[in-house]
GROMACS .gro file of C-alpha atoms in nm:
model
  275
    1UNK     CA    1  -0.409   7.511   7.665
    2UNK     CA    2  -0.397   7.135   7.598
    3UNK     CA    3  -0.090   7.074   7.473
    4UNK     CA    4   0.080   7.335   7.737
    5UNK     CA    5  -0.056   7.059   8.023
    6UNK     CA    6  -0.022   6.772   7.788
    7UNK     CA    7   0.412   6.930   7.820
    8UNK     CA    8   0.366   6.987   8.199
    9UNK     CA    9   0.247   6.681   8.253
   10UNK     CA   10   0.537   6.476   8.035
   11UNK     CA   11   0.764   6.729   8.174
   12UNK     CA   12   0.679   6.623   8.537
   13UNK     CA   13   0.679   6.261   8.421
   14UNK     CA   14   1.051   6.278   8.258
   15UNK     CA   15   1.150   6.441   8.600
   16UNK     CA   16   0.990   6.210   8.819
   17UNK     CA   17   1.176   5.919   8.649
   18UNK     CA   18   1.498   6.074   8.665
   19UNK     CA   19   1.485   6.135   9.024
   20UNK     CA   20   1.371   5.787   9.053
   21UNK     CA   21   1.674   5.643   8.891
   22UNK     CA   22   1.924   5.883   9.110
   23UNK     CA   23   1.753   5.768   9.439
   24UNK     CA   24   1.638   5.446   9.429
   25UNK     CA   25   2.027   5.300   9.411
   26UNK     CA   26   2.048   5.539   9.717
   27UNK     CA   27   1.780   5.400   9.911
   28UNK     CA   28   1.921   5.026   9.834
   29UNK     CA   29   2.265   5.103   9.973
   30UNK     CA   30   2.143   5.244  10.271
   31UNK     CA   31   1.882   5.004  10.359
   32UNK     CA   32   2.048   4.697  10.286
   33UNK     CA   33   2.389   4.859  10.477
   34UNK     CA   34   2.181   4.877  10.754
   35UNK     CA   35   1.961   4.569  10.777
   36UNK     CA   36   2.092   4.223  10.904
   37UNK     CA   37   2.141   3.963  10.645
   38UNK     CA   38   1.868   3.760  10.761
   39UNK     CA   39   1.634   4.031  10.748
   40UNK     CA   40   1.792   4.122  10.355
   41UNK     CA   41   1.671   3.778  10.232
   42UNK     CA   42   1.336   3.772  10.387
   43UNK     CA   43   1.268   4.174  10.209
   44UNK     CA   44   1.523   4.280  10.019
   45UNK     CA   45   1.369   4.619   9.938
   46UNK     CA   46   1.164   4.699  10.176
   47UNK     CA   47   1.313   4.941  10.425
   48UNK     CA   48   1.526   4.826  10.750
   49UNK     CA   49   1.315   4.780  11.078
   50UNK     CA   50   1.611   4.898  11.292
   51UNK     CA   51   1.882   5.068  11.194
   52UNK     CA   52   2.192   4.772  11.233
   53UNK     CA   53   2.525   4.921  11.212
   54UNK     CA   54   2.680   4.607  11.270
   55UNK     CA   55   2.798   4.609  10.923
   56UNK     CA   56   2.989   4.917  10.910
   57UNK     CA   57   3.148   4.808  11.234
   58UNK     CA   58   3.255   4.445  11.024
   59UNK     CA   59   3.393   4.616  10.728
   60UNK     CA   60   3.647   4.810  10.933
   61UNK     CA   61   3.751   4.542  11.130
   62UNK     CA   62   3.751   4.278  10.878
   63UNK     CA   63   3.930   4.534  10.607
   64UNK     CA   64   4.225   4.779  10.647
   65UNK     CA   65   3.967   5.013  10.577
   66UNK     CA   66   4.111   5.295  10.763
   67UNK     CA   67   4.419   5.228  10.545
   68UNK     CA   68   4.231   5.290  10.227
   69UNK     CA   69   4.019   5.569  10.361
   70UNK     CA   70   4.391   5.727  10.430
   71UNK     CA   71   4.514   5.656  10.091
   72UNK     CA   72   4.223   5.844   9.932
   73UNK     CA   73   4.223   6.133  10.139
   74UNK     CA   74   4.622   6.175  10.080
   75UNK     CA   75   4.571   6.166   9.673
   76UNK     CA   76   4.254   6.386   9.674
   77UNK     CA   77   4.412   6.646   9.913
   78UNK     CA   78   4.760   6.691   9.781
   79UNK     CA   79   4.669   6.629   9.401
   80UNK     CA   80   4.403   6.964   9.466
   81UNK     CA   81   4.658   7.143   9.629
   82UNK     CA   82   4.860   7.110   9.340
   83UNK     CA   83   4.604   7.240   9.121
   84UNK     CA   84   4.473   7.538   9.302
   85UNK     CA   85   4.818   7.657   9.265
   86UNK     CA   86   4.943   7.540   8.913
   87UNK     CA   87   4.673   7.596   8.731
   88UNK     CA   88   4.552   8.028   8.833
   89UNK     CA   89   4.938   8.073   8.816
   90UNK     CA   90   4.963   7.924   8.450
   91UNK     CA   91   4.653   8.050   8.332
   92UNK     CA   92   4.674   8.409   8.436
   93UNK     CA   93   5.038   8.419   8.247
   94UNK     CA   94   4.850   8.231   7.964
   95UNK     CA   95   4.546   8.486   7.959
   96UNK     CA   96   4.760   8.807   7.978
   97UNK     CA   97   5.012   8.735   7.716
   98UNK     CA   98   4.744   8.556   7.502
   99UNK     CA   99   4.844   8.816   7.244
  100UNK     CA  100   5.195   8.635   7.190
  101UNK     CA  101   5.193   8.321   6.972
  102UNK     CA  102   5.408   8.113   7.223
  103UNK     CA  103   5.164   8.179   7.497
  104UNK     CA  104   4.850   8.104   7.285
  105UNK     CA  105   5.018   7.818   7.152
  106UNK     CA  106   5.085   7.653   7.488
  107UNK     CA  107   4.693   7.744   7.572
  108UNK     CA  108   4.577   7.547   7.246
  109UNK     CA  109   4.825   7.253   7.316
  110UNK     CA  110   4.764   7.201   7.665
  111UNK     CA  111   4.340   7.198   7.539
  112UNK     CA  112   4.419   6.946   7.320
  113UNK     CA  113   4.420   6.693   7.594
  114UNK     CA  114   4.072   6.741   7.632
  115UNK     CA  115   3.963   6.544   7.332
  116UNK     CA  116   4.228   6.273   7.386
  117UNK     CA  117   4.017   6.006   7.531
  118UNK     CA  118   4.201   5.816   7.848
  119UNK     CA  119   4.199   5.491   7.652
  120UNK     CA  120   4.437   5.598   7.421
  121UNK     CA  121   4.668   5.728   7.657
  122UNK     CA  122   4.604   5.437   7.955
  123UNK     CA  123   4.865   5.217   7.794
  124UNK     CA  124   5.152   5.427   7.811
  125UNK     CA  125   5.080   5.585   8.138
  126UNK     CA  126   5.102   5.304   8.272
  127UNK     CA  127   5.409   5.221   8.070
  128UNK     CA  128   5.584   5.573   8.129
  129UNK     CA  129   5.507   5.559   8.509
  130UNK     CA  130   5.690   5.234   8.596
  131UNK     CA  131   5.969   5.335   8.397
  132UNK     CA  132   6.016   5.594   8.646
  133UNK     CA  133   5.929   5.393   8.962
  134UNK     CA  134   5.654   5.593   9.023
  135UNK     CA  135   5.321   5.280   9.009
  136UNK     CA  136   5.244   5.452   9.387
  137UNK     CA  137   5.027   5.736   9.548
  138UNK     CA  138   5.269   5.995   9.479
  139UNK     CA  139   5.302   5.898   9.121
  140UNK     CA  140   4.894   5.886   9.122
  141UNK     CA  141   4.866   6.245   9.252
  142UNK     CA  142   5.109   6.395   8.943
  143UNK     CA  143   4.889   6.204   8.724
  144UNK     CA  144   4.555   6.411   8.854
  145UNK     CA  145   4.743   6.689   8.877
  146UNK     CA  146   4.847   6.659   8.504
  147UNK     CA  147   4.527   6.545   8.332
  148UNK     CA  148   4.318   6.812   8.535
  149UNK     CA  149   4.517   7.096   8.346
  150UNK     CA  150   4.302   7.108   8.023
  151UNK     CA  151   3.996   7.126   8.195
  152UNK     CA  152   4.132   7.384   8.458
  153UNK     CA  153   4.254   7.609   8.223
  154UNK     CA  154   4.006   7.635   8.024
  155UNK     CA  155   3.781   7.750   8.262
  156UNK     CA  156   4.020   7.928   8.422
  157UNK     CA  157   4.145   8.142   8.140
  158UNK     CA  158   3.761   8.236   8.041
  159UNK     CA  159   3.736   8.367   8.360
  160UNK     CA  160   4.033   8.583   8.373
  161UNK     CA  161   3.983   8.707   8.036
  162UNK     CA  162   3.685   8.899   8.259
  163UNK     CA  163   3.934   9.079   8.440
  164UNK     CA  164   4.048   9.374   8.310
  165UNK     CA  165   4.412   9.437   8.259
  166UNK     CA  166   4.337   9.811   8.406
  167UNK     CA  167   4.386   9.642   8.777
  168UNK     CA  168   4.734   9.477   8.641
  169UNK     CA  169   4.844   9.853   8.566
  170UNK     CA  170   4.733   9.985   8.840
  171UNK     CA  171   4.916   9.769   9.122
  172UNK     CA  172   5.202   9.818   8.889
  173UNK     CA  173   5.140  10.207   8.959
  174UNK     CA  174   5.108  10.114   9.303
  175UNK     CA  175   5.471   9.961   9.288
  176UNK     CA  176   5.367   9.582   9.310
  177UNK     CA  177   5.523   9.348   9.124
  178UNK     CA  178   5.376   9.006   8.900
  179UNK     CA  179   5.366   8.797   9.244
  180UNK     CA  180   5.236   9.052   9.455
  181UNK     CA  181   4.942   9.173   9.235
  182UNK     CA  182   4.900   8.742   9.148
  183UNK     CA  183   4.866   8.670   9.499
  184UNK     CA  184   4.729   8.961   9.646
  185UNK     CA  185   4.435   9.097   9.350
  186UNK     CA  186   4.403   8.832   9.112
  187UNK     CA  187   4.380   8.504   9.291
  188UNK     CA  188   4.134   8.646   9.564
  189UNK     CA  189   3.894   8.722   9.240
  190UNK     CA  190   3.944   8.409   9.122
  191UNK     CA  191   3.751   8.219   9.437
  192UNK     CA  192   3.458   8.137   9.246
  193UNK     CA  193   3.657   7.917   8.952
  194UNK     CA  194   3.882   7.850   9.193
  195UNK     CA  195   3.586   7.669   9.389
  196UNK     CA  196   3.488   7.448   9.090
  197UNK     CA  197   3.773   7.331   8.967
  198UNK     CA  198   3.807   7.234   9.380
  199UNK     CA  199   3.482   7.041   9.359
  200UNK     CA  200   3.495   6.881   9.033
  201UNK     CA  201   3.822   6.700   9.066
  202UNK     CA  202   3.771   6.643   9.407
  203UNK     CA  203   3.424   6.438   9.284
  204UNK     CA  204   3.681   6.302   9.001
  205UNK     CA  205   3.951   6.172   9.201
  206UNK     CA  206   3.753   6.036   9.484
  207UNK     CA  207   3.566   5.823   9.261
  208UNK     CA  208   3.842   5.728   9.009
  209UNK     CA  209   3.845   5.416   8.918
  210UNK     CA  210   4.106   5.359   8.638
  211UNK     CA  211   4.381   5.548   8.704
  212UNK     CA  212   4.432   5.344   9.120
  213UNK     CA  213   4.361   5.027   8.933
  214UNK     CA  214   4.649   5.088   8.649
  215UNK     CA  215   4.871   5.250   8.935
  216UNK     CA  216   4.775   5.086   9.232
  217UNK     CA  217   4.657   4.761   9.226
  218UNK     CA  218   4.991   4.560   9.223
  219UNK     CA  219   4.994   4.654   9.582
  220UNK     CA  220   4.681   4.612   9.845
  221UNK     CA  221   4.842   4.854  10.078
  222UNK     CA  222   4.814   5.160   9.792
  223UNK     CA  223   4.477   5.091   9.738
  224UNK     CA  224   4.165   5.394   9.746
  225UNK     CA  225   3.870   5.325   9.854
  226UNK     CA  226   3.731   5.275   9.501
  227UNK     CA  227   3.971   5.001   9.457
  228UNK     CA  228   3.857   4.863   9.807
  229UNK     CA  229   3.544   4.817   9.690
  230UNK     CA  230   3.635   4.626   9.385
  231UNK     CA  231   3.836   4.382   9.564
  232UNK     CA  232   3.607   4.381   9.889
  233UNK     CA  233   3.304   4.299   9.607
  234UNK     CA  234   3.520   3.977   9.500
  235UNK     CA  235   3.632   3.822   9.829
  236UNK     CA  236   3.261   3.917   9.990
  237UNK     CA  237   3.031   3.850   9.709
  238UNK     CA  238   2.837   3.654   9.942
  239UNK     CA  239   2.715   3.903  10.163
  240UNK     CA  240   2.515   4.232  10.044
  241UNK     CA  241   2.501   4.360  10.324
  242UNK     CA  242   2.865   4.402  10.393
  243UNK     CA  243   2.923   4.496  10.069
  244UNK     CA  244   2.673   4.772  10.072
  245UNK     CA  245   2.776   4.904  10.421
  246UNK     CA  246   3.100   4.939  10.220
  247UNK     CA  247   2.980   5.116   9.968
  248UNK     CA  248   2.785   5.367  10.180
  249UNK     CA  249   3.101   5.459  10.382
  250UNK     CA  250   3.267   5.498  10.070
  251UNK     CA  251   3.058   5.747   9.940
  252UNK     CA  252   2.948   5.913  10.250
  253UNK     CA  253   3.219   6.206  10.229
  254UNK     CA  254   3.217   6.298   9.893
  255UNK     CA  255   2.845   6.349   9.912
  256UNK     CA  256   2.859   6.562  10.240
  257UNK     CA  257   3.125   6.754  10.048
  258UNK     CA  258   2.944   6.832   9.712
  259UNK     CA  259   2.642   6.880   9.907
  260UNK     CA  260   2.769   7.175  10.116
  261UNK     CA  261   2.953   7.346   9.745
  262UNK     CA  262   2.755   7.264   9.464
  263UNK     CA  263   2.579   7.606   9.456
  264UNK     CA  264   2.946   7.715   9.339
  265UNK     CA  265   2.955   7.437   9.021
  266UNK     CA  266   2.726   7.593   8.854
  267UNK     CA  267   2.827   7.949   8.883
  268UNK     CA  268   3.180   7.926   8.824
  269UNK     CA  269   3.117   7.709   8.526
  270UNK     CA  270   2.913   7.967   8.395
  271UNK     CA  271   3.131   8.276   8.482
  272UNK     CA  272   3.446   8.054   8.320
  273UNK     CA  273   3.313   7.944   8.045
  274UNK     CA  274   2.982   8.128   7.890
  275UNK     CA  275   3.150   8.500   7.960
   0.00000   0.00000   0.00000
C-alpha cells in the first residue's frame, strides 16, 4: 500500500512538472504581449492588470506582418494539398502490389529518408535548389512536399494494408476501374490517416525553421512567420513586449488548429502504424 502511494504521489509530481514546463512559457508570452513596457519592468511575471493590445496593433504596423502571415499560409496550404493527394495515391499502388519487388523496393527506398537526418542533406538542398532557381515559396512547398513522403507513407501504407483487397474485387465486379474505386472507396476510408498526416505537417511546416531560413532568407519579402520572428527578435531586442506580442500572433493559429484535431493524432497514428 506504501509504495503504490509512494508511485502516485511521484507520478503526480513528474506530471505536475511537466505541465509546468509546457505552460509557464505560455503564460509569459501572453502576459508580457499584453502588458505595457513600463508595467513589464516594474513585474515581469506577474500577470497584466489590463489587457493592452497595443502591441499587437505595433507589430503589424511597424512589420509587413500581414505579408509574412500570407507567406506562411500559402506554403502550409498548398504544400498539404500536395500531400493529401500524392501520398494515398502512391501508397495504395505501393500497398497493393507490395507483393512485386519493384513496388516493395520503392516502399523501402522512399523509408530510407527517414533515418537521413536533415543536416546531412541541408547542404545540398540548398545547393540543388538554386541551381534550379527555385530559393522561393514555391521551391519551399516541393521541398515539404518531398521530405513529408517517408513519414506519410509509412503510415499510410500500415493503414491500407487493413483494407482488404476483397473491396478492390468487388468494385472491379461492379465495373469500376483503379481511379474510380481510389477515389470513390478507398480514399473516403482513409480520412482518419488522412487527418494526421494533415495535422502533423501542418504543425511541421508552420513552425519550420530551417528549411525558410536556407530558402528564404536572401529575401525579406519570402519570409514565414518563423523567420519574422527571428529577424523581428534582432532589430527589436529591446522591447519584450513587442517581441512577445509577436510571438503570440505567431502561434495563435496553429494552436487553434491542433486544438480543434488532435483527438485524430493519436488515432490515426495508432490505426497506421500499430495494426
Amino acid at each position: 500500500m506504501r509504495s503504490g502511494a509512494a508511485y502516485r504521489v511521484f507520478s503526480y509530481a513528474v506530471l505536475s512538472s511537466g505541465i509546468f514546463v509546457i505552460l509557464f512559457p505560455m503564460y509569459l508570452t501572453v502576459t508580457i504581449a499584453m502588458k505595457t513596457q513600463a508595467e513589464t519592468t516594474k513585474h515581469f511575471f506577474a500577470p497584466p492588470t489590463a489587457f493592452y493590445l497595443g502591441n499587437f496593433q505595433q507589430v503589424i504596423q511597424k512589420a509587413k506582418f500581414w505579408t509574412f502571415l500570407g507567406n506562411s499560409v500559402y506554403i502550409t496550404i498548398a504544400a498539404i494539398a500536395i500531400m493529401l493527394v500524392l501520398i494515398p495515391m502512391l501508397s495504395y499502388a505501393v500497398s497493393r502490389n507490395f507483393h512485386k519487388t519493384y513496388y516493395k523496393v520503392l516502399y523501402y527506398l522512399i523509408l530510407s529518408g527517414i533515418f537521413v537526418p536533415f543536416q546531412a542533406v541541408m547542404l545540398p538542398i540548398y545547393r540543388h535548389m538554386g541551381n534550379l532557381h527555385m530559393l522561393n515559396q514555391h521551391g519551399l512547398v516541393l521541398m515539404y512536399v518531398t521530405l513529408s513522403f517517408a513519414q506519410g507513407m509509412f503510415l499510410t501504407v500500415g493503414f491500407l494494408k487493413n483494407i482488404p483487397l476483397e473491396l478492390d474485387q468487388a468494385s472491379k465486379i461492379d465495373g469500376c476501374g483503379v481511379w474510380q474505386t481510389f477515389t470513390r472507396i478507398i480514399y473516403p476510408m482513409l480520412l482518419p490517416i488522412v487527418a494526421t498526416i494533415l495535422i502533423l505537417n501542418s504543425l511541421w511546416i508552420w513552425n519550420d525553421f530551417q528549411l525558410p531560413l536556407i530558402m528564404l532568407n536572401r529575401h525579406p519579402d519570402y519570409w514565414t512567420l518563423p523567420l519574422f520572428i527571428y529577424n523581428f527578435k534582432s532589430e527589436y531586442s529591446f522591447d519584450y513586449n513587442l517581441a512577445f506580442a509577436g510571438f503570440f500572433m505567431t502561434m495563435l493559429p496553429i494552436i487553434v488548429l491542433y486544438g480543434f484535431s488532435q483527438r485524430y493524432v493519436i488515432g490515426g497514428l495508432t490505426e497506421g502504424a500499430l495494426k
